[in-house]
Amino acid sequence: MTEASEKQNLFINYTWAQLGHNILWKMFLNGMIKHHRLFLNLGTMKVNPINIIIYSLIKKIDELQI
């Protein structure tokens, strides 16, 4: 346990838990989610979502239909 905590920044597990809760909340609230993963860059302190491929394909198909 000590070795693992030495490799992580302080509060990183709390941050991941909050981000995960946010994804779950959106799923329960809207019945679906657009993103299923997040990339957290600790250097820039930015979080980038990773889209669900199926959702992106469906959205593109809907945009093509007139």
Coordinates of C-alpha atoms in Angstrom, one line a residue:
M1 CA 0.0 0.0 0.0
T2 CA 2.8 2.4 0.8
E3 CA 4.5 1.7 -2.5
A4 CA 1.3 2.5 -4.4
S5 CA 0.7 5.7 -2.6
E6 CA 4.2 6.9 -3.3
K7 CA 3.5 6.7 -7.0
Q8 CA 0.3 8.7 -6.9
N9 CA -0.3 12.3 -6.3
L10 CA -2.3 13.4 -3.2
F11 CA -6.1 13.1 -3.6
I12 CA -5.8 11.3 -7.0
N13 CA -8.2 8.6 -5.9
Y14 CA -10.7 11.2 -4.7
T15 CA -10.5 13.0 -8.1
W16 CA -11.1 9.7 -10.0
A17 CA -14.0 8.9 -7.7
Q18 CA -15.6 12.3 -8.3
L19 CA -15.2 12.0 -12.1
G20 CA -16.6 8.5 -12.0
H21 CA -19.6 9.6 -10.0
N22 CA -20.2 12.3 -12.5
I23 CA -20.3 9.8 -15.4
L24 CA -22.7 7.6 -13.4
W25 CA -25.0 10.5 -12.5
K26 CA -25.2 11.5 -16.2
M27 CA -26.1 8.0 -17.1
F28 CA -28.9 7.8 -14.5
L29 CA -30.2 11.3 -15.3
N30 CA -30.1 11.0 -19.1
G31 CA -30.4 7.3 -19.6
M32 CA -27.2 7.2 -21.6
I33 CA -23.6 8.6 -21.6
K34 CA -21.5 10.0 -24.4
H35 CA -18.1 9.2 -22.7
H36 CA -17.0 6.1 -21.0
R37 CA -13.4 7.0 -20.1
L38 CA -11.5 10.1 -19.1
F39 CA -7.9 11.1 -19.5
L40 CA -6.6 13.2 -16.7
N41 CA -3.4 15.1 -17.4
L42 CA -1.8 16.0 -14.1
G43 CA 0.7 18.2 -15.9
T44 CA -1.9 20.6 -17.3
M45 CA -4.7 19.7 -14.9
K46 CA -7.1 19.1 -17.7
V47 CA -9.6 16.2 -18.1
N48 CA -10.4 15.0 -21.6
P49 CA -13.4 12.7 -22.2
I50 CA -13.0 9.7 -24.5
N51 CA -16.2 9.2 -26.6
I52 CA -18.1 6.0 -26.9
I53 CA -17.5 4.9 -30.5
I54 CA -21.1 3.6 -31.0
Y55 CA -22.5 7.0 -29.8
S56 CA -20.3 8.9 -32.2
L57 CA -21.3 6.7 -35.1
I58 CA -25.0 7.1 -34.3
K59 CA -24.6 10.9 -34.0
K60 CA -22.9 11.0 -37.4
I61 CA -25.6 8.9 -39.0
D62 CA -28.3 11.2 -37.6
E63 CA -26.4 14.3 -38.9
L64 CA -26.3 12.8 -42.4
Q65 CA -30.1 12.2 -42.5
I66 CA -32.0 15.2 -43.7

